[in-house]
Structure formats: structure tokens, C-alpha cells
Amino acid sequence: MFRGRNYALFVFFFLFPYLVWSQTTSVIIRLQETNRRPLIGATLRLTDRADTTRHLYALSDTSGTAAFRVAPEKHYGLLVTSVGFKPLRKLIQPGQTNVTVTLEPDNVTLQAVSVVAAKPLVKQEDDKTIVDPEPIAATSTSAYEIMEKTPGVFLDPDGNVYLSSTSPATIYINGREQKMSAADIASILKSLPPNSIERIEILRTPSARYDASGTGGLVNIVLKKGVKLGLTGSVNAGVNQGRFGNQFAGINLNNTQHGRTTYLNLNYTNRNSYEQVQSNRRFAPDTALTQDAYTTYPAQIAYVGYGVGFELSRKWDLNFDGRFSWNQANSEAVNENTIRRLSTGRVLSDNLNEVDNRNRVLSFSQGVTTRLKLDTIGSELTTDVSYSFIGTRGVQNFSTRYLQPERPGTLGDGSFVNQRHLLAAQVDLKYKLPAAITLESGVKTTVQTFSSDAAYFTVVNQIRRPDQSRTNRFDYRENINSAYVQASRLFGSILLKGGVRLENTNMDGQQRLPADTSFRINRTDLFPYVYLSRRVAKIAGYELRSYLVYRRSITRPAYDYLNPFARYVDQYLYETGNPALRPQFTDNYEANISVEDRPIFALGRNYTRDIFTNVVYQDPANRSIAYRTYDNLGVNRETYFRILGAIPPVNRYFFVVGAQYNHNDYTGVYENSPLNFSRGSWSFFTFHSFKIDKRSTATMNGFFRTRGQLQFYELSNFGALNLSVNRKFMQDKLMITLAANDLLFTNYYQFVLKQGSVTADGLRRNDTRRFGVTLRYNFGLRKREERMNMFNVEPPTQ
């Protein structure tokens, strides 16, 4: 808490920007049609020519006028767009205070309201990459599949998302961190319909404005909240078939009238898939355990997204938005376990383990945001308060049949209830100061509570008894308070941004059953951030900019990582936490280059201390049993680079390719023995588009990873190739898409683990090869869909 002098400084810190008036001048832009009538509702963007990452926006009022406050000595580029008119670009010279421009009508015959504009799939804005998911959504059944197909984003089978680093990225939805496990986040993403996403923001090195917990970067999924013109909507439905089938249907409604925007998204999905994991683990010089697990995941998901926004005035915006999902997520697993003598091939033990789970998951999220525009040059005050809930009720039935040597089997069942509540509130201020300085500051607090109650029983000789090895009950509370300040200033062609974030962490875990393993953690840490951007050169009319970034971040262990209670997986494997686990800190350094807001190259280095990861140890009491836990292993030095390039369109065809290389060097201790692990891996990705005719487009995207790595598992080469063809009908209102995902069925891998006393290998495969069809019908007054182009290059038409 802030007291005395610290409190006074804290108050001054937030009031100071209101006391300083930026030394700027006003520029009045008047828009008119060719008949000199004022042009109302046009969008104006003013770009600083010395720093093209800085944009100012405005809308023309009823007199066709818009005003900006600008630095009097700078050149600015003006872009004006309006429905039914050709875009206009104009240079604003220093000293100009009144500018009148005339927009010419577009020569396109409008049906309802129509515009055609180039829209990039990937572009760079300041310190984040923006991905337009529209081209990918047409061939996907959920937001999770969109993430899988997004260029430069990689997902592992457990639902973790990776960007530049081998550390998972932090997932945000609508700017709010989802403080959940990878499995829970994957479940939420699978419940989001694909056309509910407006854009995906990728921040590989987030600034001090964002939580310091994103060691692997940050992915912000921004959901659609409506359109700017009238009433619009769409109906969509689709099916795809692998070994199992998926079916989905939904409707989207949006309406904007008289300063109020409302939207409603409804979607239902019936899905099923499988996972097969085959493994071999040697636990004695001449003895090995072979496991073959086959699991299916049938699920039914109902999703509702809703919201309403108000323009209270030209300065005030108020928005309410939320989402609700009901997930009936089940799983049915069959695991065959065999122990053999390697020298003779003799079977020592053979049994069959079956597990049946029936889960009901309810998730709910509601948020309220406000935005106050303090001036016309970008100063604003925003607030965001949100509440999220996810509750799970489940039952589990399990059994083991012993085939060799033959003996009576075991049966059991259990039930559990989990509830997670998350309340978050934050205030952010961005203010323009004299001398082209931008100040950003804010405070945030999050409170998370999690409770779990699981009761298990076993049946032995037809007698049902409590199973102490699985029954547990615990409560967990987490409170993180933070404050940050950062400032940026333009020095000629150089933009410098620096800041620091203070985070206070409080964790309190209370294990009630089967024993008290409570713990409490309180700590406060500082996280600096430095960002440098410079215009390097102009080549063939294209601006080349370079960026240097430094960031410090933290990865905190979750409660499951700390709780020492043993959680049963099967008779040869259990999981346990490590209460001595320390948080890991990462220093990230990155240099990258972009051309006209399009990223092309990056080189970075991560240095992580006290790195913790999932490890597998053998139980000292029974070497046939292994247990998974987390441990601090030492330090990791990770070097990476990525490159992205585009081939200009030839007639109606263009493509983009990219590559990323990661090299990890671990030094530390594993099972009280020195650890030295070094591995490099390549990742390649590509996107192709071919316009067959005015109404038909074919696309292809895919990725390929060589010598992959998943923690200390060494992976074989794997990848996927996805194809799709879409065509529009009924005056372009109906679009039908045929898609083939993982066409060659190559998205599976073999793995090897050789660390300490554990030696294992195996194969992991999922139901990834699928063929499907999707239909989408658009209705109402709507804007014509923007023509997708990967790098803002408009393909020539015939």
C-alpha cells in the first residue's frame, strides 16, 4: 500500500498529465463532395511522417469538419476514407491550419453499401503484430483452429501457444488475461465460433503496460463487437469429417444506430476427436513398460456472445460485453499396459485400464469498459472492470483388468467440482505532453479464487471404499496488484519508449484433504522495458525501420505446480507438485526490421534464471512407477531468429513464406546430476492465395517443424498442409467453402526423452486430417468484405 510521501507521489503521478498542456496547434480538415456538399461520417487518419507508427484518428461531423492537434513543425500524411467514395491521400505541410479536400465518388455500383479495400493478413503496428483472421475463419470450426493456422503461431497438443520462445505465450481475450490452465483456455477457444474474432494481436515483447507474466509473449484475441453501419448479420453452418465428425451452426446479429451498437452471437457445436499416445519407458536395465492409450473426446458446446456500446458524447464511450458457454465435454480412454523383459521378450505383466469421464463446464464473462478522449491528438483515459467464472462438475468411472498374470480386476468411481472466480479492474492513462512526449500510466488489480472438491472410491471384493490416493479438497486465492509508467519521445527519426512495472504477488493455498499442505507466497518485483525504433532508409519508396527491445518478465508457478498432493494418472504414473518451486525470471533482447508496417526479420535472445519445467522422475520406492512434477533446473539461454517475406502477385496469385529458428541451451541440475541439454529446431510456415475468378478463391497454408522440442522431449519432424476453395453466390451474399485440413496426415510426431534415469520414446497422434464444407450467408445492410491481401499488395484484376 502507498502511504505518506509515497501516496502523495502516487497521486501526483496521475494528476500531473492533466496540469500540462501540450504545445501543439490545431489543423482543421474540411471534407466535401464534388457538388461542394459537406461529407459526413468520413474516417480520417493522420500519420506522423517521421514516425509512421504514430496515428491520429477522427470522424467528420455534420459540417464535414474534423480537427486534429499536431506538432507545428512536423509533416503529416492524411488518409480519408468514406463509403461510396475513393480514398484520398494528402500531405499536410508544417504551418497549415485549414485544409479543404474533395472526395470523388467511387465508380463501383453499390448494392446496399459497398467498398473495396486492401486489407493485410499480417501487419506491424508499433510493438505488436496484427493478424486478420477472416481468410482463415472460413476454413475453421473454432477460434482454436484459427490459432493453429495463424502464420508464426504454434500450438502443442496440450493447448499451449508458442510465438518466438519455447515458453508458452499468455492468452488474453478482449485485452483481459485468462488466468487459467492451458487445457481450460483451449476449451474456451474451442467454444468460440470462428467468425466471432475481429483480429488477433501478437506481442512478442509486450511493453510495461501489460502484465509481466508473459515470458513467452502475449496473444490478445479481440472479439467482434458490431459494425459501423446499420443492421447486418450472418448465418453459418458447417461439417467436417476425420475419423470422427464435427458439426456446427450459428447466427450473428449486429446493429449500430443513433450512437448505440449492439451485437449477439449464437453458436452450437457438436464435435468429436481422438488422441493416441504410444510410449516405451525403460525403468530397469532389462525391463521396459509399453503403453498404448487411445482416447476420444466427444463434446457439445453452446456459445452466446453479446454486448452493447454507447457513444455518450464525442469524447465518452461506454461498452458492456460478455460471453457465455456451456460445454458438455466427455472423454473415453483405453490404455493397454505391458511390461516385458527386453532380452527375452517375455511378458511379465499385461493389463487394460479404462477411464470414462463425463464433465459439464459452465463459463461466463462480463466486462464494462469506458474511454474518455481528453483531446484530439490521442490522449485518453480508459477503465476496464471484468468478472469471469468457470465451473466444472464431473464424474469419472475407471477400471483395470489384469490379463497376465491373471487376478481380480479393480473398479472405482469419483466426482469432483471445481470453481474459478476472477475479478480484474484497471485504469490506463495515455497523455500527450510537450516536446512530442507521450506518457502512459496505469494501475491494475486482479483477485482470483479457485476451489476444488474431489471424492473418489474404489471397489474391492464388491466393497466400495474411499480412495485416499485421489480424494482431495483445496482452496486457492491469488491477488496481484500492479502499477506502471512509461513514456515515449521522438528524437528526429528515432522513437524511444521506456517504462517500468511494479507487481505485488500474493498467493495463498490451503489443502484440506487428504492432508494440510498449505503455503503462502508474498513478493514484490520490478520489470523494466525499453523500446527503440529508428527509420533506417527508404528503398524504392518503401520505408525501412529497425526496432530494439529489452524486457524483463516473470513466470509464476500455478497452484497445481506447488501442491505436493499426489494425483493418480494410471497405475504406472502419477502427478505431484513441488512446494519449493521458485518463479522464473526472463530477460529478453530483440532486434527486428519492418518495411511499411510489415515485419520481415527479427533476432532475439532470452536468458532465463531458475527455469522450471515439467519433468519426469522415477519413484524411488518402485522403479516401474514414474511421476510428473515441476522443478527449477538452472538457467536457459535461448537464441532465435525469424524471417518473413512475400512474392509479389503474378496475375491473381501471391504467396508468403516465413521461417523461425530456436536454439536452447540448458545448464543446471537434474536428479542431483549435472544437466547439459542443447537443441535447435526450425519452424517453417506459408500462405498462398489464388483468385480463380471474381467469385472464387483458392488458398493453401501450412507449417513444418524440424527437430522440434517440447520441454525436454525431442520431437521428430512434423507439419500440416491445409487447402480450401470458396465461391460466392446470390450476389455475393452466400459463400460456400470446401476445406481439407492436414491433407497429408503429417501433423503427428515421435518423441524421445533421455534425462537422468528416465529413458522413454513414443508417438503422439490426433484426429487432425479432416475434410469439410462451410456455408455462410450475409444479410442486411453491410459493408462489402475487404479483399484479403497478405502484405497490403492489391492483386491485379483481369
PDB file of C-alpha atoms in Angstrom, residues 611-742:
ATOM      1  CA  ILE A 611      13.806 -22.014 -15.100  1.00  0.00           C
ATOM      2  CA  PHE A 612      11.128 -24.511 -14.092  1.00  0.00           C
ATOM      3  CA  THR A 613       9.534 -27.042 -16.358  1.00  0.00           C
ATOM      4  CA  ASN A 614       7.619 -30.304 -16.340  1.00  0.00           C
ATOM      5  CA  VAL A 615       9.959 -33.191 -15.542  1.00  0.00           C
ATOM      6  CA  VAL A 616       9.534 -36.944 -15.208  1.00  0.00           C
ATOM      7  CA  TYR A 617      11.235 -38.823 -12.369  1.00  0.00           C
ATOM      8  CA  GLN A 618      11.110 -42.480 -11.339  1.00  0.00           C
ATOM      9  CA  ASP A 619       9.562 -43.309  -7.988  1.00  0.00           C
ATOM     10  CA  PRO A 620      12.432 -44.393  -5.694  1.00  0.00           C
ATOM     11  CA  ALA A 621      10.167 -46.944  -3.969  1.00  0.00           C
ATOM     12  CA  ASN A 622       9.006 -48.630  -7.189  1.00  0.00           C
ATOM     13  CA  ARG A 623      11.006 -48.082 -10.376  1.00  0.00           C
ATOM     14  CA  SER A 624       8.117 -49.246 -12.576  1.00  0.00           C
ATOM     15  CA  ILE A 625       6.207 -46.143 -11.443  1.00  0.00           C
ATOM     16  CA  ALA A 626       7.084 -42.658 -12.711  1.00  0.00           C
ATOM     17  CA  TYR A 627       5.794 -39.315 -11.537  1.00  0.00           C
ATOM     18  CA  ARG A 628       5.462 -35.954 -13.266  1.00  0.00           C
ATOM     19  CA  THR A 629       6.298 -32.825 -11.336  1.00  0.00           C
ATOM     20  CA  TYR A 630       7.880 -29.378 -11.790  1.00  0.00           C
ATOM     21  CA  ASP A 631      11.373 -28.405 -10.763  1.00  0.00           C
ATOM     22  CA  ASN A 632      13.818 -25.489 -11.017  1.00  0.00           C
ATOM     23  CA  LEU A 633      16.627 -26.800 -13.191  1.00  0.00           C
ATOM     24  CA  GLY A 634      19.021 -23.881 -13.596  1.00  0.00           C
ATOM     25  CA  VAL A 635      19.410 -21.433 -16.477  1.00  0.00           C
ATOM     26  CA  ASN A 636      18.409 -21.442 -20.114  1.00  0.00           C
ATOM     27  CA  ARG A 637      19.871 -19.391 -22.950  1.00  0.00           C
ATOM     28  CA  GLU A 638      17.594 -19.286 -25.963  1.00  0.00           C
ATOM     29  CA  THR A 639      18.572 -17.655 -29.257  1.00  0.00           C
ATOM     30  CA  TYR A 640      16.036 -17.244 -32.042  1.00  0.00           C
ATOM     31  CA  PHE A 641      15.512 -15.522 -35.345  1.00  0.00           C
ATOM     32  CA  ARG A 642      12.623 -15.376 -37.787  1.00  0.00           C
ATOM     33  CA  ILE A 643      12.224 -14.105 -41.320  1.00  0.00           C
ATOM     34  CA  LEU A 644       9.100 -13.336 -43.294  1.00  0.00           C
ATOM     35  CA  GLY A 645       8.862 -12.493 -46.966  1.00  0.00           C
ATOM     36  CA  ALA A 646       6.331 -12.145 -49.775  1.00  0.00           C
ATOM     37  CA  ILE A 647       6.479 -12.761 -53.507  1.00  0.00           C
ATOM     38  CA  PRO A 648       4.615 -10.006 -55.395  1.00  0.00           C
ATOM     39  CA  PRO A 649       1.399 -11.159 -57.062  1.00  0.00           C
ATOM     40  CA  VAL A 650       1.579 -12.599 -60.552  1.00  0.00           C
ATOM     41  CA  ASN A 651      -1.826 -12.042 -62.148  1.00  0.00           C
ATOM     42  CA  ARG A 652      -4.096 -13.394 -59.416  1.00  0.00           C
ATOM     43  CA  TYR A 653      -1.572 -15.332 -57.330  1.00  0.00           C
ATOM     44  CA  PHE A 654       0.746 -14.460 -54.478  1.00  0.00           C
ATOM     45  CA  PHE A 655       2.282 -16.223 -51.500  1.00  0.00           C
ATOM     46  CA  VAL A 656       4.107 -15.536 -48.260  1.00  0.00           C
ATOM     47  CA  VAL A 657       6.721 -17.698 -46.580  1.00  0.00           C
ATOM     48  CA  GLY A 658       8.356 -17.481 -43.172  1.00  0.00           C
ATOM     49  CA  ALA A 659      10.851 -19.356 -41.056  1.00  0.00           C
ATOM     50  CA  GLN A 660      11.904 -19.327 -37.408  1.00  0.00           C
ATOM     51  CA  TYR A 661      14.875 -20.936 -35.693  1.00  0.00           C
ATOM     52  CA  ASN A 662      15.182 -21.545 -31.935  1.00  0.00           C
ATOM     53  CA  HIS A 663      18.254 -22.841 -30.152  1.00  0.00           C
ATOM     54  CA  ASN A 664      18.073 -23.705 -26.434  1.00  0.00           C
ATOM     55  CA  ASP A 665      20.989 -24.355 -24.135  1.00  0.00           C
ATOM     56  CA  TYR A 666      20.102 -25.600 -20.624  1.00  0.00           C
ATOM     57  CA  THR A 667      22.656 -25.716 -17.817  1.00  0.00           C
ATOM     58  CA  GLY A 668      21.728 -26.927 -14.353  1.00  0.00           C
ATOM     59  CA  VAL A 669      20.939 -29.960 -12.232  1.00  0.00           C
ATOM     60  CA  TYR A 670      18.550 -32.853 -12.987  1.00  0.00           C
ATOM     61  CA  GLU A 671      18.094 -35.604 -10.351  1.00  0.00           C
ATOM     62  CA  ASN A 672      21.139 -34.250  -8.452  1.00  0.00           C
ATOM     63  CA  SER A 673      23.289 -34.709 -11.568  1.00  0.00           C
ATOM     64  CA  PRO A 674      24.676 -32.038 -13.935  1.00  0.00           C
ATOM     65  CA  LEU A 675      22.278 -31.112 -16.729  1.00  0.00           C
ATOM     66  CA  ASN A 676      23.557 -30.037 -20.132  1.00  0.00           C
ATOM     67  CA  PHE A 677      20.902 -30.055 -22.833  1.00  0.00           C
ATOM     68  CA  SER A 678      21.250 -28.260 -26.159  1.00  0.00           C
ATOM     69  CA  ARG A 679      18.882 -28.397 -29.124  1.00  0.00           C
ATOM     70  CA  GLY A 680      17.978 -26.282 -32.136  1.00  0.00           C
ATOM     71  CA  SER A 681      14.793 -26.525 -34.176  1.00  0.00           C
ATOM     72  CA  TRP A 682      13.358 -24.929 -37.331  1.00  0.00           C
ATOM     73  CA  SER A 683       9.758 -23.910 -37.996  1.00  0.00           C
ATOM     74  CA  PHE A 684       8.516 -23.003 -41.473  1.00  0.00           C
ATOM     75  CA  PHE A 685       5.108 -21.624 -42.448  1.00  0.00           C
ATOM     76  CA  THR A 686       3.462 -20.362 -45.619  1.00  0.00           C
ATOM     77  CA  PHE A 687       0.243 -18.945 -47.021  1.00  0.00           C
ATOM     78  CA  HIS A 688      -0.866 -18.984 -50.679  1.00  0.00           C
ATOM     79  CA  SER A 689      -3.835 -17.371 -52.391  1.00  0.00           C
ATOM     80  CA  PHE A 690      -5.071 -17.762 -55.963  1.00  0.00           C
ATOM     81  CA  LYS A 691      -8.084 -15.842 -57.263  1.00  0.00           C
ATOM     82  CA  ILE A 692      -9.738 -18.253 -59.687  1.00  0.00           C
ATOM     83  CA  ASP A 693     -12.288 -15.694 -60.883  1.00  0.00           C
ATOM     84  CA  LYS A 694     -14.255 -12.788 -59.457  1.00  0.00           C
ATOM     85  CA  ARG A 695     -16.186 -15.048 -57.095  1.00  0.00           C
ATOM     86  CA  SER A 696     -13.815 -17.936 -56.370  1.00  0.00           C
ATOM     87  CA  THR A 697     -10.570 -18.117 -54.410  1.00  0.00           C
ATOM     88  CA  ALA A 698      -8.293 -21.000 -53.531  1.00  0.00           C
ATOM     89  CA  THR A 699      -5.952 -20.846 -50.528  1.00  0.00           C
ATOM     90  CA  MET A 700      -3.265 -23.064 -49.091  1.00  0.00           C
ATOM     91  CA  ASN A 701      -1.484 -22.727 -45.773  1.00  0.00           C
ATOM     92  CA  GLY A 702       0.745 -24.978 -43.739  1.00  0.00           C
ATOM     93  CA  PHE A 703       3.693 -25.382 -41.404  1.00  0.00           C
ATOM     94  CA  PHE A 704       6.615 -27.727 -40.960  1.00  0.00           C
ATOM     95  CA  ARG A 705       8.812 -28.201 -37.866  1.00  0.00           C
ATOM     96  CA  THR A 706      12.142 -29.973 -37.856  1.00  0.00           C
ATOM     97  CA  ARG A 707      13.772 -31.436 -34.756  1.00  0.00           C
ATOM     98  CA  GLY A 708      11.059 -29.922 -32.582  1.00  0.00           C
ATOM     99  CA  GLN A 709      11.234 -29.570 -28.828  1.00  0.00           C
ATOM    100  CA  LEU A 710       8.574 -29.833 -26.116  1.00  0.00           C
ATOM    101  CA  GLN A 711      10.287 -29.054 -22.804  1.00  0.00           C
ATOM    102  CA  PHE A 712      12.922 -31.865 -22.623  1.00  0.00           C
ATOM    103  CA  TYR A 713      11.168 -34.071 -25.155  1.00  0.00           C
ATOM    104  CA  GLU A 714      12.930 -34.257 -28.509  1.00  0.00           C
ATOM    105  CA  LEU A 715      10.382 -34.426 -31.327  1.00  0.00           C
ATOM    106  CA  SER A 716      10.595 -35.779 -34.840  1.00  0.00           C
ATOM    107  CA  ASN A 717       9.743 -33.720 -37.932  1.00  0.00           C
ATOM    108  CA  PHE A 718       6.047 -32.938 -38.330  1.00  0.00           C
ATOM    109  CA  GLY A 719       3.732 -30.453 -40.038  1.00  0.00           C
ATOM    110  CA  ALA A 720       0.406 -29.901 -41.764  1.00  0.00           C
ATOM    111  CA  LEU A 721      -0.904 -28.785 -45.155  1.00  0.00           C
ATOM    112  CA  ASN A 722      -4.376 -27.176 -45.395  1.00  0.00           C
ATOM    113  CA  LEU A 723      -6.297 -26.456 -48.612  1.00  0.00           C
ATOM    114  CA  SER A 724      -9.558 -24.616 -49.231  1.00  0.00           C
ATOM    115  CA  VAL A 725     -11.685 -23.319 -52.100  1.00  0.00           C
ATOM    116  CA  ASN A 726     -14.537 -20.853 -51.657  1.00  0.00           C
ATOM    117  CA  ARG A 727     -17.095 -19.433 -54.051  1.00  0.00           C
ATOM    118  CA  LYS A 728     -19.740 -16.714 -53.662  1.00  0.00           C
ATOM    119  CA  PHE A 729     -23.321 -16.968 -54.856  1.00  0.00           C
ATOM    120  CA  MET A 730     -26.541 -14.933 -54.703  1.00  0.00           C
ATOM    121  CA  GLN A 731     -24.954 -11.528 -55.372  1.00  0.00           C
ATOM    122  CA  ASP A 732     -22.017 -12.436 -53.130  1.00  0.00           C
ATOM    123  CA  LYS A 733     -24.232 -12.931 -50.076  1.00  0.00           C
ATOM    124  CA  LEU A 734     -23.721 -16.699 -49.859  1.00  0.00           C
ATOM    125  CA  MET A 735     -20.224 -18.177 -49.604  1.00  0.00           C
ATOM    126  CA  ILE A 736     -19.528 -21.914 -49.727  1.00  0.00           C
ATOM    127  CA  THR A 737     -16.107 -23.190 -48.655  1.00  0.00           C
ATOM    128  CA  LEU A 738     -14.629 -26.636 -49.195  1.00  0.00           C
ATOM    129  CA  ALA A 739     -11.649 -27.382 -46.951  1.00  0.00           C
ATOM    130  CA  ALA A 740      -9.116 -30.123 -46.308  1.00  0.00           C
ATOM    131  CA  ASN A 741      -7.062 -29.849 -43.097  1.00  0.00           C
ATOM    132  CA  ASP A 742      -3.808 -31.783 -42.617  1.00  0.00           C
TER     133      ASP A 742
END
